[in-house]
Amino acid sequence: MSNWRDWPTGFTLCTEPDFAHYFPRLRPEHCVGDLSDATRKYNCFAWAASVDTDRWDPDPFFQYFWPDSVPRDDTRDAFVLAFGSLGYQVCGNGDLEVGVEKIALYCLNGKPVHAARQLENGHWTTKFGDFEDVEHIDLECLFGPEYGDKLVYMKRARMVVE
Amino acid sequence: MPLSSPCRVTVTEESPYPRDWSRRPKGRIRANYTLGPLATSRRAEYNQEYLKKTPVLIKTPEFSQSAEKAKFKRLAKEWKRDIVVHSSMTKIATHPAYQKIIGMGSEVLPFLFEQLKSEGDEPDHWFWALAAITDKNPVPKESRGRINEMAKAWLEWGRENGYVELA
């Protein structure tokens, strides 16, 4: 059992009472790099698309951002179309490929509930709910009752940031 | 004589009804007569005695509002405890406690707006509930997903509709 002191400094999610229940596989050694501040200003879906100013969600009341051409459904197909509008295409795995940016949709009962984006070093970055975004070394460490254990991979050419 | 509820009157000797129901008088009986003269005169006295011995909860508008607010706070706390790791609004808004908040209807709107106003730069996920209860959407397209602008639009709507006090 890990102590909160083992986790990266500022990772407030680990102090939640049910943290170990939510992420039974996650260990301090899975989390590397710097954390962001906790915020509600963007969510994991926006963060997977490298957006940190909006929340992306296909809510039926048209409150949150969602691409115009994509149905406002919380289905796998709708999320694939939404990320497809940014140039992502479904692919078979999350292996690191040079010049390719990959994302992974975590599905629970067939519905996407979380997303992570691959970094150039092969690690993944995740925004946890209203908490921090964290760099983690693999995708499986977040498997559990909240994010499920089914993944949909998508990829596009990695943008060069100057 | 034992006290009973003010709505009921103990049958006395003056009642025209015999103990044996099969021998009851036939035909209509005048209502005031069925109570019996003694019962009629004592009814007010019974009621006074009953009220003295039985605490009565009178639901004034102020009481109802504070009870509703307490219910909202309790449900909001329960909801927040369970959705900490979620980003999907479907998961967040279909939580039973959040659904109960929506089910409180327009009575919860003053508390929702008060809560939204108090959260400042980091408004919580009340927009789904506001839209579901009011059936309105004051959030312009260009502000969708930008929670500060969404909160501003909703608070403005709340002011226009009397749910938020003017600053």
PDB file of N, CA and C in Angstrom, chain A residues 47-111:
ATOM      1  N   TRP A  47      -8.177  17.492 -23.357  1.00  0.00           N
ATOM      2  CA  TRP A  47      -6.739  17.349 -23.150  1.00  0.00           C
ATOM      3  C   TRP A  47      -6.142  16.348 -24.132  1.00  0.00           C
ATOM      4  N   ALA A  48      -6.900  15.301 -24.464  1.00  0.00           N
ATOM      5  CA  ALA A  48      -6.422  14.342 -25.469  1.00  0.00           C
ATOM      6  C   ALA A  48      -6.244  15.037 -26.814  1.00  0.00           C
ATOM      7  N   ALA A  49      -7.061  16.055 -27.060  1.00  0.00           N
ATOM      8  CA  ALA A  49      -6.943  16.811 -28.315  1.00  0.00           C
ATOM      9  C   ALA A  49      -6.014  18.021 -28.150  1.00  0.00           C
ATOM     10  N   SER A  50      -5.241  18.029 -27.065  1.00  0.00           N
ATOM     11  CA  SER A  50      -4.262  19.104 -26.772  1.00  0.00           C
ATOM     12  C   SER A  50      -4.935  20.454 -26.519  1.00  0.00           C
ATOM     13  N   VAL A  51      -6.161  20.437 -26.032  1.00  0.00           N
ATOM     14  CA  VAL A  51      -6.884  21.677 -25.726  1.00  0.00           C
ATOM     15  C   VAL A  51      -6.953  21.834 -24.209  1.00  0.00           C
ATOM     16  N   ASP A  52      -6.577  23.008 -23.705  1.00  0.00           N
ATOM     17  CA  ASP A  52      -6.662  23.221 -22.253  1.00  0.00           C
ATOM     18  C   ASP A  52      -7.475  24.473 -21.896  1.00  0.00           C
ATOM     19  N   THR A  53      -8.392  24.827 -22.807  1.00  0.00           N
ATOM     20  CA  THR A  53      -9.237  26.004 -22.530  1.00  0.00           C
ATOM     21  C   THR A  53     -10.723  25.652 -22.489  1.00  0.00           C
ATOM     22  N   ASP A  54     -11.100  24.521 -23.064  1.00  0.00           N
ATOM     23  CA  ASP A  54     -12.517  24.145 -23.154  1.00  0.00           C
ATOM     24  C   ASP A  54     -12.738  22.758 -22.570  1.00  0.00           C
ATOM     25  N   ARG A  55     -13.981  22.501 -22.224  1.00  0.00           N
ATOM     26  CA  ARG A  55     -14.389  21.124 -21.914  1.00  0.00           C
ATOM     27  C   ARG A  55     -15.108  20.566 -23.138  1.00  0.00           C
ATOM     28  N   TRP A  56     -14.735  19.365 -23.525  1.00  0.00           N
ATOM     29  CA  TRP A  56     -15.378  18.704 -24.675  1.00  0.00           C
ATOM     30  C   TRP A  56     -16.330  17.655 -24.127  1.00  0.00           C
ATOM     31  N   ASP A  57     -17.551  17.714 -24.589  1.00  0.00           N
ATOM     32  CA  ASP A  57     -18.504  16.696 -24.162  1.00  0.00           C
ATOM     33  C   ASP A  57     -19.737  16.736 -25.078  1.00  0.00           C
ATOM     34  N   PRO A  58     -20.261  15.558 -25.434  1.00  0.00           N
ATOM     35  CA  PRO A  58     -21.454  15.541 -26.303  1.00  0.00           C
ATOM     36  C   PRO A  58     -22.752  15.655 -25.508  1.00  0.00           C
ATOM     37  N   ASP A  59     -22.806  16.570 -24.560  1.00  0.00           N
ATOM     38  CA  ASP A  59     -24.006  16.673 -23.710  1.00  0.00           C
ATOM     39  C   ASP A  59     -25.209  17.066 -24.560  1.00  0.00           C
ATOM     40  N   PRO A  60     -26.387  16.593 -24.180  1.00  0.00           N
ATOM     41  CA  PRO A  60     -27.580  16.832 -25.027  1.00  0.00           C
ATOM     42  C   PRO A  60     -28.134  18.247 -24.919  1.00  0.00           C
ATOM     43  N   PHE A  61     -27.585  19.058 -23.999  1.00  0.00           N
ATOM     44  CA  PHE A  61     -28.123  20.407 -23.799  1.00  0.00           C
ATOM     45  C   PHE A  61     -27.258  21.491 -24.455  1.00  0.00           C
ATOM     46  N   PHE A  62     -26.281  21.070 -25.251  1.00  0.00           N
ATOM     47  CA  PHE A  62     -25.437  22.013 -25.993  1.00  0.00           C
ATOM     48  C   PHE A  62     -24.748  23.021 -25.065  1.00  0.00           C
ATOM     49  N   GLN A  63     -24.239  22.513 -23.949  1.00  0.00           N
ATOM     50  CA  GLN A  63     -23.523  23.378 -23.019  1.00  0.00           C
ATOM     51  C   GLN A  63     -22.015  23.336 -23.286  1.00  0.00           C
ATOM     52  N   TYR A  64     -21.525  22.158 -23.639  1.00  0.00           N
ATOM     53  CA  TYR A  64     -20.075  21.976 -23.789  1.00  0.00           C
ATOM     54  C   TYR A  64     -19.702  21.923 -25.266  1.00  0.00           C
ATOM     55  N   PHE A  65     -18.415  22.093 -25.523  1.00  0.00           N
ATOM     56  CA  PHE A  65     -17.960  22.070 -26.919  1.00  0.00           C
ATOM     57  C   PHE A  65     -18.043  20.655 -27.484  1.00  0.00           C
ATOM     58  N   TRP A  66     -18.480  20.569 -28.689  1.00  0.00           N
ATOM     59  CA  TRP A  66     -18.478  19.305 -29.429  1.00  0.00           C
ATOM     60  C   TRP A  66     -18.466  19.665 -30.906  1.00  0.00           C
ATOM     61  N   PRO A  67     -17.675  18.996 -31.718  1.00  0.00           N
ATOM     62  CA  PRO A  67     -17.611  19.363 -33.143  1.00  0.00           C
ATOM     63  C   PRO A  67     -19.008  19.366 -33.779  1.00  0.00           C
ATOM     64  N   ASP A  68     -19.273  20.390 -34.575  1.00  0.00           N
ATOM     65  CA  ASP A  68     -20.601  20.589 -35.152  1.00  0.00           C
ATOM     66  C   ASP A  68     -21.124  19.395 -35.945  1.00  0.00           C
ATOM     67  N   SER A  69     -20.241  18.781 -36.682  1.00  0.00           N
ATOM     68  CA  SER A  69     -20.696  17.759 -37.625  1.00  0.00           C
ATOM     69  C   SER A  69     -20.894  16.391 -36.963  1.00  0.00           C
ATOM     70  N   VAL A  70     -20.654  16.316 -35.663  1.00  0.00           N
ATOM     71  CA  VAL A  70     -20.667  15.006 -34.992  1.00  0.00           C
ATOM     72  C   VAL A  70     -21.894  14.882 -34.081  1.00  0.00           C
ATOM     73  N   PRO A  71     -22.603  13.739 -34.120  1.00  0.00           N
ATOM     74  CA  PRO A  71     -23.768  13.573 -33.242  1.00  0.00           C
ATOM     75  C   PRO A  71     -23.385  13.715 -31.769  1.00  0.00           C
ATOM     76  N   ARG A  72     -24.283  14.330 -31.006  1.00  0.00           N
ATOM     77  CA  ARG A  72     -24.044  14.498 -29.564  1.00  0.00           C
ATOM     78  C   ARG A  72     -24.500  13.239 -28.828  1.00  0.00           C
ATOM     79  N   ASP A  73     -23.749  12.167 -29.036  1.00  0.00           N
ATOM     80  CA  ASP A  73     -24.014  10.889 -28.366  1.00  0.00           C
ATOM     81  C   ASP A  73     -22.792  10.521 -27.547  1.00  0.00           C
ATOM     82  N   ASP A  74     -23.022   9.804 -26.459  1.00  0.00           N
ATOM     83  CA  ASP A  74     -21.864   9.358 -25.677  1.00  0.00           C
ATOM     84  C   ASP A  74     -21.442   7.961 -26.100  1.00  0.00           C
ATOM     85  N   THR A  75     -21.483   7.713 -27.422  1.00  0.00           N
ATOM     86  CA  THR A  75     -21.111   6.397 -27.938  1.00  0.00           C
ATOM     87  C   THR A  75     -19.678   6.400 -28.467  1.00  0.00           C
ATOM     88  N   ARG A  76     -19.149   5.203 -28.611  1.00  0.00           N
ATOM     89  CA  ARG A  76     -17.796   5.049 -29.161  1.00  0.00           C
ATOM     90  C   ARG A  76     -17.732   5.677 -30.542  1.00  0.00           C
ATOM     91  N   ASP A  77     -18.751   5.417 -31.373  1.00  0.00           N
ATOM     92  CA  ASP A  77     -18.737   5.924 -32.744  1.00  0.00           C
ATOM     93  C   ASP A  77     -18.704   7.447 -32.779  1.00  0.00           C
ATOM     94  N   ALA A  78     -19.490   8.078 -31.899  1.00  0.00           N
ATOM     95  CA  ALA A  78     -19.521   9.550 -31.879  1.00  0.00           C
ATOM     96  C   ALA A  78     -18.160  10.110 -31.477  1.00  0.00           C
ATOM     97  N   PHE A  79     -17.495   9.473 -30.512  1.00  0.00           N
ATOM     98  CA  PHE A  79     -16.167   9.947 -30.094  1.00  0.00           C
ATOM     99  C   PHE A  79     -15.129   9.726 -31.197  1.00  0.00           C
ATOM    100  N   VAL A  80     -15.254   8.594 -31.886  1.00  0.00           N
ATOM    101  CA  VAL A  80     -14.327   8.338 -33.004  1.00  0.00           C
ATOM    102  C   VAL A  80     -14.514   9.403 -34.081  1.00  0.00           C
ATOM    103  N   LEU A  81     -15.769   9.759 -34.356  1.00  0.00           N
ATOM    104  CA  LEU A  81     -16.033  10.806 -35.346  1.00  0.00           C
ATOM    105  C   LEU A  81     -15.496  12.165 -34.874  1.00  0.00           C
ATOM    106  N   ALA A  82     -15.697  12.445 -33.561  1.00  0.00           N
ATOM    107  CA  ALA A  82     -15.235  13.737 -33.013  1.00  0.00           C
ATOM    108  C   ALA A  82     -13.721  13.868 -33.166  1.00  0.00           C
ATOM    109  N   PHE A  83     -12.985  12.837 -32.770  1.00  0.00           N
ATOM    110  CA  PHE A  83     -11.528  12.904 -32.919  1.00  0.00           C
ATOM    111  C   PHE A  83     -11.122  12.753 -34.390  1.00  0.00           C
ATOM    112  N   GLY A  84     -11.974  12.075 -35.147  1.00  0.00           N
ATOM    113  CA  GLY A  84     -11.729  11.973 -36.585  1.00  0.00           C
ATOM    114  C   GLY A  84     -11.752  13.347 -37.249  1.00  0.00           C
ATOM    115  N   SER A  85     -12.588  14.250 -36.692  1.00  0.00           N
ATOM    116  CA  SER A  85     -12.660  15.605 -37.268  1.00  0.00           C
ATOM    117  C   SER A  85     -11.357  16.373 -37.044  1.00  0.00           C
ATOM    118  N   LEU A  86     -10.506  15.860 -36.158  1.00  0.00           N
ATOM    119  CA  LEU A  86      -9.192  16.482 -35.927  1.00  0.00           C
ATOM    120  C   LEU A  86      -8.088  15.737 -36.676  1.00  0.00           C
ATOM    121  N   GLY A  87      -8.472  14.764 -37.466  1.00  0.00           N
ATOM    122  CA  GLY A  87      -7.486  14.041 -38.271  1.00  0.00           C
ATOM    123  C   GLY A  87      -7.058  12.706 -37.705  1.00  0.00           C
ATOM    124  N   TYR A  88      -7.629  12.302 -36.570  1.00  0.00           N
ATOM    125  CA  TYR A  88      -7.259  10.998 -35.997  1.00  0.00           C
ATOM    126  C   TYR A  88      -8.011   9.882 -36.715  1.00  0.00           C
ATOM    127  N   GLN A  89      -7.341   8.733 -36.838  1.00  0.00           N
ATOM    128  CA  GLN A  89      -7.973   7.546 -37.407  1.00  0.00           C
ATOM    129  C   GLN A  89      -7.759   6.379 -36.442  1.00  0.00           C
ATOM    130  N   VAL A  90      -8.732   5.498 -36.406  1.00  0.00           N
ATOM    131  CA  VAL A  90      -8.621   4.346 -35.515  1.00  0.00           C
ATOM    132  C   VAL A  90      -7.417   3.499 -35.922  1.00  0.00           C
ATOM    133  N   CYS A  91      -6.642   3.047 -34.941  1.00  0.00           N
ATOM    134  CA  CYS A  91      -5.498   2.183 -35.219  1.00  0.00           C
ATOM    135  C   CYS A  91      -5.477   1.018 -34.221  1.00  0.00           C
ATOM    136  N   GLY A  92      -4.539   0.137 -34.399  1.00  0.00           N
ATOM    137  CA  GLY A  92      -4.608  -1.128 -33.680  1.00  0.00           C
ATOM    138  C   GLY A  92      -3.923  -1.196 -32.330  1.00  0.00           C
ATOM    139  N   ASN A  93      -3.012  -0.272 -32.055  1.00  0.00           N
ATOM    140  CA  ASN A  93      -2.283  -0.380 -30.788  1.00  0.00           C
ATOM    141  C   ASN A  93      -1.755   0.980 -30.351  1.00  0.00           C
ATOM    142  N   GLY A  94      -1.182   0.999 -29.170  1.00  0.00           N
ATOM    143  CA  GLY A  94      -0.645   2.235 -28.616  1.00  0.00           C
ATOM    144  C   GLY A  94       0.870   2.281 -28.634  1.00  0.00           C
ATOM    145  N   ASP A  95       1.460   1.477 -29.506  1.00  0.00           N
ATOM    146  CA  ASP A  95       2.928   1.469 -29.587  1.00  0.00           C
ATOM    147  C   ASP A  95       3.440   2.816 -30.103  1.00  0.00           C
ATOM    148  N   LEU A  96       4.598   3.208 -29.619  1.00  0.00           N
ATOM    149  CA  LEU A  96       5.195   4.482 -30.037  1.00  0.00           C
ATOM    150  C   LEU A  96       5.675   4.386 -31.479  1.00  0.00           C
ATOM    151  N   GLU A  97       5.257   5.368 -32.281  1.00  0.00           N
ATOM    152  CA  GLU A  97       5.728   5.442 -33.673  1.00  0.00           C
ATOM    153  C   GLU A  97       6.260   6.851 -33.910  1.00  0.00           C
ATOM    154  N   VAL A  98       7.388   6.919 -34.571  1.00  0.00           N
ATOM    155  CA  VAL A  98       8.003   8.235 -34.822  1.00  0.00           C
ATOM    156  C   VAL A  98       7.100   9.059 -35.740  1.00  0.00           C
ATOM    157  N   GLY A  99       6.861  10.303 -35.354  1.00  0.00           N
ATOM    158  CA  GLY A  99       6.065  11.212 -36.191  1.00  0.00           C
ATOM    159  C   GLY A  99       4.575  10.972 -36.099  1.00  0.00           C
ATOM    160  N   VAL A 100       4.171  10.118 -35.156  1.00  0.00           N
ATOM    161  CA  VAL A 100       2.743   9.794 -35.023  1.00  0.00           C
ATOM    162  C   VAL A 100       2.292  10.123 -33.607  1.00  0.00           C
ATOM    163  N   GLU A 101       1.140  10.773 -33.515  1.00  0.00           N
ATOM    164  CA  GLU A 101       0.550  11.065 -32.198  1.00  0.00           C
ATOM    165  C   GLU A 101      -0.658  10.146 -32.018  1.00  0.00           C
ATOM    166  N   LYS A 102      -0.700   9.470 -30.894  1.00  0.00           N
ATOM    167  CA  LYS A 102      -1.798   8.536 -30.648  1.00  0.00           C
ATOM    168  C   LYS A 102      -2.610   8.983 -29.437  1.00  0.00           C
ATOM    169  N   ILE A 103      -3.867   8.647 -29.474  1.00  0.00           N
ATOM    170  CA  ILE A 103      -4.715   8.827 -28.296  1.00  0.00           C
ATOM    171  C   ILE A 103      -5.389   7.490 -27.991  1.00  0.00           C
ATOM    172  N   ALA A 104      -5.850   7.353 -26.772  1.00  0.00           N
ATOM    173  CA  ALA A 104      -6.559   6.127 -26.372  1.00  0.00           C
ATOM    174  C   ALA A 104      -7.837   6.524 -25.652  1.00  0.00           C
ATOM    175  N   LEU A 105      -8.943   5.929 -26.089  1.00  0.00           N
ATOM    176  CA  LEU A 105     -10.228   6.144 -25.415  1.00  0.00           C
ATOM    177  C   LEU A 105     -10.491   4.960 -24.506  1.00  0.00           C
ATOM    178  N   TYR A 106     -10.699   5.229 -23.232  1.00  0.00           N
ATOM    179  CA  TYR A 106     -11.064   4.172 -22.288  1.00  0.00           C
ATOM    180  C   TYR A 106     -12.583   4.000 -22.338  1.00  0.00           C
ATOM    181  N   CYS A 107     -13.023   2.779 -22.554  1.00  0.00           N
ATOM    182  CA  CYS A 107     -14.466   2.532 -22.679  1.00  0.00           C
ATOM    183  C   CYS A 107     -14.949   1.640 -21.538  1.00  0.00           C
ATOM    184  N   LEU A 108     -16.078   2.021 -21.005  1.00  0.00           N
ATOM    185  CA  LEU A 108     -16.722   1.234 -19.958  1.00  0.00           C
ATOM    186  C   LEU A 108     -18.139   0.947 -20.438  1.00  0.00           C
ATOM    187  N   ASN A 109     -18.477  -0.320 -20.515  1.00  0.00           N
ATOM    188  CA  ASN A 109     -19.779  -0.726 -21.049  1.00  0.00           C
ATOM    189  C   ASN A 109     -20.023  -0.138 -22.445  1.00  0.00           C
ATOM    190  N   GLY A 110     -18.963  -0.100 -23.225  1.00  0.00           N
ATOM    191  CA  GLY A 110     -19.086   0.360 -24.610  1.00  0.00           C
ATOM    192  C   GLY A 110     -19.097   1.865 -24.785  1.00  0.00           C
ATOM    193  N   LYS A 111     -19.003   2.610 -23.695  1.00  0.00           N
ATOM    194  CA  LYS A 111     -19.061   4.075 -23.812  1.00  0.00           C
ATOM    195  C   LYS A 111     -17.742   4.695 -23.351  1.00  0.00           C
TER     196      LYS A 111
END
